[in-house]
Every structure is written in structure tokens, then in C-alpha cells.
């Protein structure tokens, strides 16, 4: 399960139902303001004062130390040894805490930092606490999802809430089910969503003591064996509205009060990648970017147009007030079938640029708007497909806020930083059957090729064994797969059903570890299988290189 906050106001508490597991990751991204002496990240058992703190991570600028400790009826012995101090004034940071069997491993800005031996049980951790003293861009908790899966709606289910479930239907699947339950035992099922591969149909129902009348017989079955799926359940207009693979599937009217739903259960013949709960953000709100945008930053906005709506907007502001000047005004207009791009200078709107309205916004399916800052222009994508460019009319480094509003639910506004190439990152847990790697990248204008490498060491230049070398080549419209063992490359594999990589579009690559092979999905579609030549358990690092701007990878 992924819990992600992209608007963080310290002190901040993020609940972690079910506790942490081996392989869980806590990722905190932010910046150290000038004049702030210290901040801390706590993994603790609750929100109340005096609760147990399993891991206290406390950078202190005054003496350039990082204190680690645990609290249970009092603070224990501090640990202070560090290899270097990465939290100087004005610096940006990404802290990743990985739960391993004996320790927490802390990685800062993609480099190993320290380990901290467990003193209290990580399984009792229920809360991530972020103190004052830092500007936080994002905080997330990533737990590996396995079936049977059980999650809890801590704040209840409410209008505008969305649940996104991504996964893979097993090759020999008969059926699986997603249940929105009113109790932990599943005796009362508010919504039963049951794709049946053996019948090529999906059954919808409610169980209130006995099962009610089934709804089935849909014209489209998007859960075929061996395929990736991206299912989106939106609570809207007294119904669950269901979208699969960026298409509307159906809606299901509530048969029980919405406030009675408190648990989510997933079981059956499915391999889960992630489960994400998202509440709508406050409409007409501004997300600060205190340090400003940098070249190649990507802004991601996820949401959903209201059914009867005409317009919403996203403004990149030269300030933190909605009335400040606007570097980029992104304004989809369903009533005009166009997207308007513009800027505002000195309070006056400048010349408009117009593009055709993307299909996702015509068809009222969930959208992801991605804005990539290219220093002198913005590149815009909607659901991974290029919309167009907008030349910057001011200094993008002066952009300080993202303002979103209008007739849409906005579930996430996220700032992603480009990773420097070559990029090497530690894999947070041993790869095993059911492990996933997810990557997003935007090709450079003159992109020739890039490579994704799962390898056994941290070399940026192929001095480690490489279990999987995935090498798309735009100039050849081919994709080379291979293994590097003992300094020698093996036999290449090039067969492919198609070449799914477009230089003009954003690319998403998801890699699933299976018993006999890696299965690669590109932009939500099955692409190729690559048989294991080196055990996945030997993989310790990810290495990325080539003509694509990659953003922070996600491991599940």
C-alpha cells in the first residue's frame, strides 16, 4: 500500500495502518531553510505525546550531527556517528528509510548514510511524524502489497475519494475480488467487485447478510489473464465510478451508507503492484515550492473532471497568492473543446495559445497532467501523451507556488526531481516473485537510446554483473535485452511485439519479478518477458543511463 502526502504542514502525522513490514520504505523529500537549527523524522506508535518512538532521526545544523534514538518511557542511548553531513542550510534532501530484518537502512540523496538497529518492534509503528524545522515537499510510505490484502479507511470513505489499484492478473487466473467492507471480517460487503477470468465477465454485488442481486454482463472485460491493469474507484454522485486502463468501465450505486465502509479487501488470482488511497485536495488551494523550480523538474497533477463541469485550471505562480503573476496557466475547457495556455504579467493576461482538448478530459476519465520544466519552455503531457509546449515568458526559478481550482477533484499535486544520469540506487529489499519496479521518464528532444539495469553492485559503468539490461533504441526502433556476467555480455534478445517507446511521449515502465522471468509492461501494456539468467535475489542496485530524464523510481 502507498500512503502519499504532497501537501505537508509541520508538525505532520501520517497514519500507517497495519504497521511496517520488511521492505517497507518511508520517503521524505524537502529542503533545509536558512536559520533552522534542526528537524526530526519519527517512526512512532501513535500521535499522542509520550508514545513509543521506534526510530528518531534528528539532523542538527548547529553541530552538523544527526542523532538517532528510540523512546520508551524515556529516551535511550543516542547514536551520532555519520560519514558526512548532507543537511546544510538551503540544501534539498531525499531521505529514504528502508525496513530490513535487523535494522533501518537510511539513504540520503541516493547515497547510503547509516543503519540503525531495531530496539523496538517496527511492526508496532503506526505513524510517521515530521517536525518543524524543514520545508517538506512530500512524504510517503510504501508497503509491499501481497494478497490476501487488507487495508483500512482510517478517515472513512467520503465523496470525491479515490482508490487506485494496480496489478497483474496471473497467467492461470480464474478470478479475483476487490471488496469494500463494513467490518474487518467481511461479513457485510458494501461493494463486491469480482472479475472472473473463467467466465470473461465481472460480477458486482452487495452482501447484507445474504448476497443481493448481481450486476454483470458488461461489454468489455479488461482483466484478461497475463495482463496489467490500472483500476480506479472514484466515490462520486452516490456511486462508485469505476475506470480501468484509462477507460470508463461502469458505476455501482451505493446500497449501504457511505460512512459504514471502513475496510478494503483484495484476494484471489492477482499480483498487486500497489494500492493507493487519495482524498481530494482543498479546491482553490496553493501548494508552495519555497525553493523554486529547477530545470527538468516535473509537476504531476492527478484528478477528475466533475461530470457536468466545463473548466478547471492549474497556475504556476510567481508567489504564493492566487492573485500573483502566473508563469503558466493550464486551463482545459470542455465547453470549448480546447486547452488554453497563457501567462499573466503585471496583473494582465498575455496572448493565449490553444490546443485540442485531450481525450481523457473529453471522456471524463481520471487524468494525470505532467508539466516538465525545460528552463526556457514547459512540456505538457496528459495521461502520458504529449499535449504541446509553452515557451517560458519569465524566470522559472521564481515560480513559488502551484494553484489549482475549478470544477475538478484534484487528488495529488506532486513535484518530482530529475535524477542525474547515470543514476544508481540501492534496491530496498531483495527481489523475489511479486516484486515490482516502476519508472517514469521523459525522453530528450534528440533521444537516441536509454537503458534500465538491474545489477548486483553499485557501478555506474557496467563493472557490476547485470541481471537485466533493458535498452530501448529510438534510432533503431528496437529494444535490446541482455545479461552481463563476469565482464561478458550474453546473447542479445530483440524480439518484440511492437516498439512502444515514442520520443515525444512520457514513458512508464513497470517490471514484475516472476518465478522464471522478468515481465515488462510499458505504458500499462504487456511488452516482453526476459528469462532469469542471474537470480533476482542477487540484484542489489538499479542503474539508469541514456537520453531520458528519469524521476525517482518506486519499488513495491
XYZ file of C-alpha atoms in Angstrom:
556
model
C 0.000 0.000 0.000
C 1.173 3.514 -0.739
C 0.294 6.439 1.521
C 1.454 9.685 -0.022
C 1.132 13.297 1.101
C 2.121 16.041 -1.296
C 0.916 18.866 0.947
C 2.716 18.659 4.283
C 2.292 21.183 7.082
C 4.615 20.519 10.035
C 4.203 19.129 12.571
C 2.603 16.431 10.437
C 1.336 12.931 11.224
C 0.753 10.222 8.629
C -1.029 7.083 9.812
C 0.376 3.669 8.832
C -2.392 1.054 9.304
C -1.066 -2.431 9.891
C 2.433 -1.259 10.748
C 5.626 -1.649 8.771
C 6.956 -4.794 7.081
C 10.334 -5.986 5.877
C 10.967 -3.993 2.701
C 8.729 -1.064 3.679
C 10.056 2.332 2.611
C 9.494 5.744 4.151
C 10.438 8.546 1.764
C 10.625 12.181 2.862
C 11.614 14.918 0.427
C 12.228 18.525 1.352
C 14.633 21.386 1.941
C 16.506 22.905 4.889
C 15.543 26.598 5.310
C 18.218 29.063 6.322
C 18.203 29.685 10.054
C 16.526 26.424 11.079
C 18.727 24.519 13.518
C 17.136 21.052 13.468
C 14.231 18.852 12.444
C 13.305 15.237 13.047
C 11.578 12.292 11.429
C 9.960 9.853 13.856
C 8.572 6.375 13.278
C 6.297 6.034 16.269
C 3.411 4.008 17.668
C 0.823 6.795 17.668
C 0.193 10.536 17.515
C -0.050 11.221 21.223
C 2.725 12.767 23.323
C 4.766 10.171 25.158
C 4.082 7.312 22.776
C 6.832 4.865 21.824
C 9.235 6.076 19.129
C 10.894 3.170 17.330
C 13.224 5.400 15.308
C 14.074 9.073 15.873
C 16.147 10.623 13.068
C 17.271 14.125 14.023
C 19.619 16.232 11.804
C 21.077 19.216 13.702
C 22.730 22.034 11.799
C 24.293 23.646 14.869
C 26.932 20.949 15.283
C 26.384 19.165 11.934
C 25.254 15.974 13.638
C 22.431 13.504 13.065
C 21.108 11.996 16.286
C 19.350 8.621 16.208
C 17.464 7.214 19.162
C 14.386 5.365 20.452
C 11.901 6.340 23.144
C 10.010 4.053 25.511
C 9.296 5.539 28.942
C 12.306 7.767 28.295
C 14.999 8.350 25.702
C 17.643 5.675 25.277
C 21.305 5.981 24.268
C 21.983 8.275 21.326
C 23.881 7.308 18.175
C 25.719 10.118 16.349
C 28.382 8.627 14.071
C 27.896 9.722 10.449
C 30.057 9.532 7.315
C 29.187 13.088 6.232
C 26.553 15.777 6.871
C 24.054 16.168 3.973
C 21.629 18.652 5.591
C 23.344 22.036 5.248
C 21.323 25.254 5.051
C 19.444 25.677 1.773
C 20.069 22.110 0.636
C 17.396 19.796 -0.730
C 17.132 16.282 0.638
C 15.501 12.953 -0.052
C 15.598 10.679 2.981
C 14.646 7.071 2.356
C 14.283 4.737 5.348
C 14.174 1.048 4.434
C 12.992 -1.562 6.927
C 15.305 -4.571 6.988
C 15.100 -7.568 9.359
C 17.678 -6.258 11.846
C 17.988 -2.560 11.026
C 16.586 0.567 9.427
C 18.795 1.492 6.463
C 18.845 5.225 5.732
C 19.731 6.510 2.269
C 20.104 10.270 1.757
C 20.090 11.759 -1.745
C 20.551 8.266 -3.230
C 23.695 7.536 -1.186
C 23.993 5.115 1.710
C 24.070 7.051 5.000
C 23.617 4.959 8.174
C 21.954 1.896 9.685
C 20.093 1.796 12.978
C 19.460 -1.499 14.772
C 15.867 -2.160 15.848
C 15.352 -1.502 19.541
C 11.531 -1.528 19.414
C 9.347 -3.551 17.073
C 8.870 -1.963 13.648
C 5.587 -3.897 13.409
C 4.083 -1.657 16.102
C 4.831 1.559 14.190
C 1.572 3.253 13.230
C 2.627 6.818 12.470
C 5.198 8.860 10.558
C 5.800 12.175 12.346
C 7.569 15.151 10.703
C 8.609 18.018 12.946
C 9.004 21.700 12.241
C 12.399 22.895 11.045
C 12.234 21.755 7.399
C 10.179 22.500 4.298
C 8.595 19.239 3.167
C 7.668 18.597 -0.465
C 6.321 15.097 0.019
C 6.094 12.227 2.486
C 5.174 8.690 1.520
C 5.037 5.209 2.992
C 5.369 2.262 0.624
C 4.490 -1.197 1.889
C 4.732 -4.201 -0.368
C 1.230 -5.342 -1.293
C 0.512 -9.048 -1.136
C -2.721 -10.992 -1.370
C -4.777 -11.512 0.640
C -4.628 -7.774 1.184
C -6.462 -5.907 3.956
C -6.496 -2.132 4.258
C -8.391 0.317 6.412
C -10.046 3.660 5.619
C -8.882 5.497 8.722
C -10.811 8.669 7.945
C -13.748 6.868 6.369
C -14.933 6.913 2.778
C -16.285 10.210 1.503
C -17.383 11.977 -1.656
C -14.501 12.611 -4.041
C -12.244 9.949 -2.560
C -10.395 7.648 -4.962
C -8.828 4.217 -4.596
C -6.306 3.202 -7.253
C -5.324 -0.467 -7.562
C -2.604 -1.581 -9.969
C -1.588 -5.156 -10.548
C -1.182 -8.160 -12.790
C -3.719 -10.912 -13.482
C -1.992 -14.256 -13.105
C -1.427 -16.307 -16.241
C -3.633 -19.117 -14.898
C -6.171 -16.913 -13.120
C -9.796 -17.962 -12.617
C -10.997 -14.914 -10.656
C -10.119 -12.327 -8.037
C -12.142 -9.892 -5.954
C -11.976 -6.401 -4.505
C -14.302 -5.850 -1.554
C -15.236 -2.587 0.155
C -16.324 -3.948 3.539
C -18.228 -2.604 6.530
C -16.325 -4.776 9.008
C -12.920 -6.399 9.275
C -14.311 -9.919 8.916
C -16.072 -9.168 5.623
C -19.496 -10.265 6.853
C -21.033 -7.112 5.397
C -19.751 -6.202 1.935
C -20.807 -2.779 0.667
C -19.321 -3.344 -2.791
C -18.050 -6.637 -4.238
C -16.074 -6.254 -7.480
C -15.276 -9.683 -8.894
C -13.526 -10.093 -12.272
C -13.891 -13.726 -13.401
C -11.385 -14.870 -15.984
C -13.082 -18.266 -16.237
C -16.269 -16.501 -17.425
C -14.705 -13.381 -19.019
C -17.153 -11.293 -17.025
C -17.197 -9.088 -13.923
C -19.751 -9.526 -11.134
C -20.791 -6.615 -8.889
C -22.845 -7.121 -5.737
C -23.503 -6.261 -2.082
C -23.736 -8.644 0.875
C -26.039 -7.614 3.718
C -26.374 -10.962 5.471
C -27.236 -12.532 2.104
C -25.933 -11.584 -1.321
C -28.116 -9.160 -3.252
C -28.878 -9.013 -6.950
C -25.834 -9.321 -9.161
C -24.855 -6.821 -11.806
C -22.884 -8.404 -14.665
C -22.768 -8.776 -18.444
C -20.503 -5.843 -19.301
C -19.480 -5.422 -22.922
C -15.812 -5.045 -22.068
C -13.556 -7.314 -19.961
C -10.238 -5.573 -19.162
C -8.886 -8.219 -16.740
C -7.553 -10.855 -19.100
C -5.024 -13.428 -17.926
C -1.408 -12.260 -18.005
C -2.267 -8.579 -18.349
C -1.502 -5.479 -16.292
C -4.454 -3.426 -15.040
C -4.875 0.025 -13.537
C -8.269 0.245 -11.785
C -9.590 3.487 -10.340
C -12.610 3.590 -7.985
C -13.994 7.117 -7.541
C -16.682 7.913 -4.975
C -18.898 10.337 -6.827
C -22.599 11.198 -7.028
C -23.783 8.413 -4.651
C -21.948 5.692 -6.536
C -18.642 4.022 -7.126
C -17.484 5.091 -10.575
C -15.017 2.552 -11.948
C -12.345 3.212 -14.583
C -9.888 0.637 -15.889
C -6.825 1.387 -18.010
C -7.959 4.991 -18.578
C -11.428 3.952 -19.766
C -14.801 4.195 -18.069
C -15.997 0.730 -17.025
C -19.241 1.168 -15.057
C -20.789 2.693 -11.944
C -22.341 0.996 -8.940
C -24.949 2.773 -6.805
C -24.456 2.623 -3.053
C -26.637 0.068 -1.288
C -25.306 0.927 2.197
C -24.476 4.298 3.786
C -21.096 5.542 2.664
C -19.929 6.155 6.217
C -20.309 2.427 7.053
C -17.464 1.410 4.727
C -14.211 1.012 6.677
C -12.099 -1.786 5.150
C -10.710 -2.837 1.774
C -10.023 -6.493 0.969
C -8.340 -7.907 -2.153
C -7.855 -11.620 -2.731
C -7.670 -14.208 -5.480
C -5.560 -14.747 -8.590
C -3.853 -11.378 -8.793
C -0.371 -9.973 -8.111
C -0.716 -6.493 -6.634
C 1.674 -3.707 -7.502
C 0.213 -1.015 -5.267
C -2.957 0.233 -3.605
C -3.277 3.983 -3.206
C -5.923 5.900 -1.199
C -6.398 9.545 -2.216
C -8.660 12.201 -0.700
C -9.445 15.294 -2.793
C -7.336 18.335 -2.001
C -8.964 21.566 -0.905
C -10.249 23.324 -4.032
C -8.646 26.624 -4.995
C -5.560 25.906 -2.892
C -1.870 26.766 -3.412
C 0.961 24.264 -2.928
C 4.204 26.085 -2.065
C 7.510 25.449 -3.851
C 9.659 27.536 -1.484
C 12.953 26.895 -3.281
C 11.509 27.426 -6.767
C 11.556 25.153 -9.802
C 14.709 23.706 -11.292
C 15.488 22.619 -14.828
C 13.874 19.266 -15.663
C 11.550 19.279 -12.647
C 8.248 17.534 -13.308
C 4.968 18.668 -11.767
C 2.302 15.947 -11.671
C -1.377 16.791 -11.088
C -3.854 13.930 -10.734
C -7.584 14.441 -10.727
C -11.021 14.012 -12.243
C -13.394 16.419 -14.006
C -16.844 16.772 -12.417
C -19.479 15.136 -14.644
C -21.262 18.395 -15.542
C -18.173 20.570 -15.366
C -16.714 22.791 -18.061
C -13.336 24.018 -16.763
C -10.564 23.766 -14.213
C -7.107 25.326 -14.061
C -3.564 24.872 -12.836
C -1.435 28.003 -12.409
C 2.304 28.099 -11.774
C 2.624 31.231 -9.649
C 5.386 33.784 -9.116
C 4.413 33.804 -5.456
C 2.037 32.135 -3.018
C -1.123 34.171 -3.557
C -3.714 33.244 -6.224
C -3.513 36.892 -7.305
C 0.207 36.758 -8.081
C 1.505 36.721 -11.651
C 1.346 33.399 -13.488
C 4.217 31.728 -15.351
C 1.926 29.081 -16.860
C -1.858 28.953 -16.922
C -3.166 25.492 -17.892
C -6.921 25.697 -18.467
C -8.882 22.768 -20.006
C -12.268 23.957 -21.315
C -14.764 21.249 -22.138
C -17.274 23.866 -23.284
C -14.809 24.967 -25.999
C -13.133 21.569 -26.627
C -9.719 23.171 -26.095
C -6.945 23.713 -23.579
C -5.866 27.331 -23.108
C -2.252 28.079 -22.162
C -1.244 31.549 -21.053
C 0.734 33.669 -18.604
C -0.091 36.732 -16.512
C 2.335 39.607 -16.103
C 1.701 42.718 -14.039
C -1.861 41.534 -13.452
C -2.661 41.351 -17.182
C -3.199 38.184 -19.192
C -0.971 37.849 -22.240
C -1.520 36.129 -25.608
C -3.289 32.775 -25.416
C -2.117 29.557 -27.007
C -4.701 26.849 -27.655
C -4.558 23.063 -28.105
C -7.216 20.431 -28.704
C -8.750 19.021 -25.541
C -7.170 15.625 -24.706
C -9.408 12.572 -24.952
C -9.153 11.889 -21.197
C -10.822 15.221 -20.483
C -13.499 14.765 -23.130
C -14.393 11.296 -21.897
C -14.327 12.203 -18.184
C -11.781 9.640 -17.083
C -9.129 10.226 -14.406
C -6.346 12.436 -15.694
C -2.683 12.973 -14.908
C -1.294 16.291 -16.124
C 2.503 16.419 -16.205
C 4.418 19.661 -16.694
C 8.152 19.375 -17.335
C 10.264 22.479 -16.870
C 12.878 22.686 -19.645
C 14.360 26.026 -18.469
C 13.103 28.077 -21.439
C 9.857 26.176 -22.048
C 7.352 23.846 -20.474
C 6.484 20.462 -21.964
C 2.969 19.284 -21.178
C 1.633 15.731 -21.127
C -1.838 14.402 -20.339
C -2.050 10.720 -19.370
C 1.418 10.200 -20.778
C 0.768 11.702 -24.207
C 2.297 14.970 -25.292
C -0.093 17.905 -25.398
C 2.367 20.591 -26.503
C 4.954 23.129 -25.433
C 4.689 26.585 -23.915
C 7.684 28.882 -24.103
C 8.527 30.445 -20.782
C 7.902 34.199 -20.644
C 9.720 34.763 -17.340
C 12.253 33.255 -14.965
C 11.064 29.779 -13.994
C 13.288 29.794 -10.910
C 10.995 32.470 -9.490
C 7.976 30.118 -9.517
C 6.999 29.609 -5.878
C 3.537 28.019 -5.914
C 1.106 25.739 -7.749
C -2.503 26.919 -7.701
C -5.284 24.505 -8.716
C -9.017 25.056 -8.776
C -12.234 24.867 -10.736
C -14.666 22.069 -11.486
C -12.460 19.052 -10.749
C -11.353 16.872 -7.909
C -7.586 17.231 -7.548
C -6.162 14.235 -5.685
C -2.459 14.955 -5.911
C -0.035 17.744 -6.772
C 3.476 16.366 -6.758
C 6.888 17.781 -7.609
C 9.397 15.264 -8.980
C 13.079 15.997 -9.304
C 15.056 14.607 -12.222
C 17.734 12.070 -11.311
C 21.272 12.773 -12.505
C 22.447 10.319 -15.173
C 23.976 7.831 -14.698
C 21.758 7.148 -11.707
C 22.480 4.310 -9.255
C 20.047 3.442 -6.481
C 20.006 0.703 -3.856
C 17.134 -1.766 -4.171
C 15.275 -1.510 -0.832
C 14.554 -5.229 -0.431
C 15.686 -8.472 -2.070
C 13.844 -9.017 -5.326
C 11.524 -12.012 -5.222
C 8.443 -13.237 -7.031
C 5.864 -10.449 -6.838
C 8.377 -7.580 -6.512
C 7.860 -4.553 -8.769
C 9.939 -1.670 -10.090
C 8.120 1.358 -11.516
C 9.819 4.130 -13.533
C 8.677 7.312 -15.257
C 10.828 9.158 -17.771
C 10.624 11.855 -20.422
C 12.858 11.444 -23.499
C 15.134 14.288 -24.515
C 14.313 16.063 -27.784
C 17.032 14.232 -29.702
C 16.874 10.981 -27.722
C 18.710 8.025 -29.261
C 18.558 5.346 -26.550
C 18.434 4.662 -22.829
C 18.989 1.703 -20.514
C 17.461 0.262 -17.343
C 19.814 -2.092 -15.491
C 19.094 -4.384 -12.550
C 22.559 -5.234 -11.264
C 24.467 -6.856 -8.422
C 26.578 -3.845 -7.443
C 26.662 -0.071 -7.428
C 28.814 0.530 -10.516
C 27.618 3.323 -12.839
C 29.654 1.997 -15.785
C 28.919 -1.729 -16.112
C 31.594 -3.032 -13.769
C 28.940 -4.996 -11.832
C 27.048 -8.045 -13.089
C 23.767 -7.019 -14.727
C 20.826 -9.396 -14.338
C 18.566 -7.397 -16.682
C 19.767 -4.844 -19.244
C 16.736 -3.269 -20.936
C 17.950 -0.982 -23.722
C 15.313 0.730 -25.931
C 16.844 2.352 -29.020
C 14.763 5.048 -30.673
C 17.118 5.261 -33.633
C 16.577 1.564 -34.429
C 13.042 1.101 -33.030
C 14.406 -1.933 -31.226
C 14.897 -2.939 -27.602
C 17.945 -4.990 -26.661
C 17.780 -7.216 -23.579
C 20.834 -8.926 -22.177
C 22.794 -10.044 -19.098
C 26.347 -9.105 -18.117
C 28.106 -11.855 -16.149
C 31.762 -11.821 -15.171
C 32.503 -8.971 -17.552
C 30.971 -10.704 -20.587
C 27.670 -9.918 -22.262
C 25.461 -12.881 -23.130
C 23.282 -13.418 -26.184
C 21.049 -10.460 -27.026
C 17.276 -10.738 -27.247
C 15.475 -8.337 -29.593
C 12.111 -9.948 -30.422
C 9.199 -7.660 -29.607
C 5.501 -7.385 -30.475
C 5.928 -3.672 -31.240
C 8.136 -0.737 -30.310
C 6.099 1.094 -27.637
C 8.539 3.934 -26.919
C 7.757 7.302 -28.512
C 10.366 10.070 -28.255
C 7.629 12.681 -27.956
C 5.703 10.979 -25.128
C 6.353 10.333 -21.469
C 7.129 6.657 -20.803
C 6.175 4.475 -17.851
C 7.952 1.148 -17.385
C 6.802 -1.394 -14.795
C 8.888 -4.520 -14.233
C 7.421 -7.506 -12.355
C 9.593 -10.310 -10.974
C 8.051 -13.696 -11.784
C 9.244 -17.220 -10.978
C 11.007 -17.755 -14.306
C 11.369 -14.299 -15.785
C 11.010 -10.537 -15.563
C 7.765 -9.360 -17.152
C 7.971 -5.837 -18.575
C 4.959 -3.583 -19.066
C 5.249 -0.307 -20.988
C 2.571 2.373 -20.572
C 0.253 -0.159 -18.964
C 0.578 -2.842 -21.657
C 2.407 -6.133 -21.549
C 5.604 -5.871 -23.576
C 8.157 -8.682 -23.171
C 9.341 -11.439 -20.823
C 13.051 -11.887 -20.069
C 14.105 -15.253 -18.549
C 16.317 -15.115 -15.461
C 19.999 -15.733 -16.173
C 21.071 -14.427 -12.741
C 18.886 -14.950 -9.672
C 16.790 -11.828 -8.908
C 17.799 -12.206 -5.261
C 21.352 -11.237 -6.273
C 20.165 -7.837 -7.538
C 21.158 -5.049 -5.150
C 21.051 -1.880 -7.296
C 19.242 -0.128 -10.117
C 21.307 1.793 -12.688
C 19.741 4.172 -15.236
C 21.539 5.834 -18.116
C 20.908 7.346 -21.552
C 18.825 10.050 -23.239
C 15.825 10.101 -20.893
C 15.115 12.241 -17.854
C 14.178 9.744 -15.131
C 12.401 10.642 -11.934
C 12.589 8.870 -8.596
C 11.972 5.113 -9.020
C 9.411 3.296 -6.917
C 9.891 -0.243 -5.602
C 6.980 -2.381 -4.455
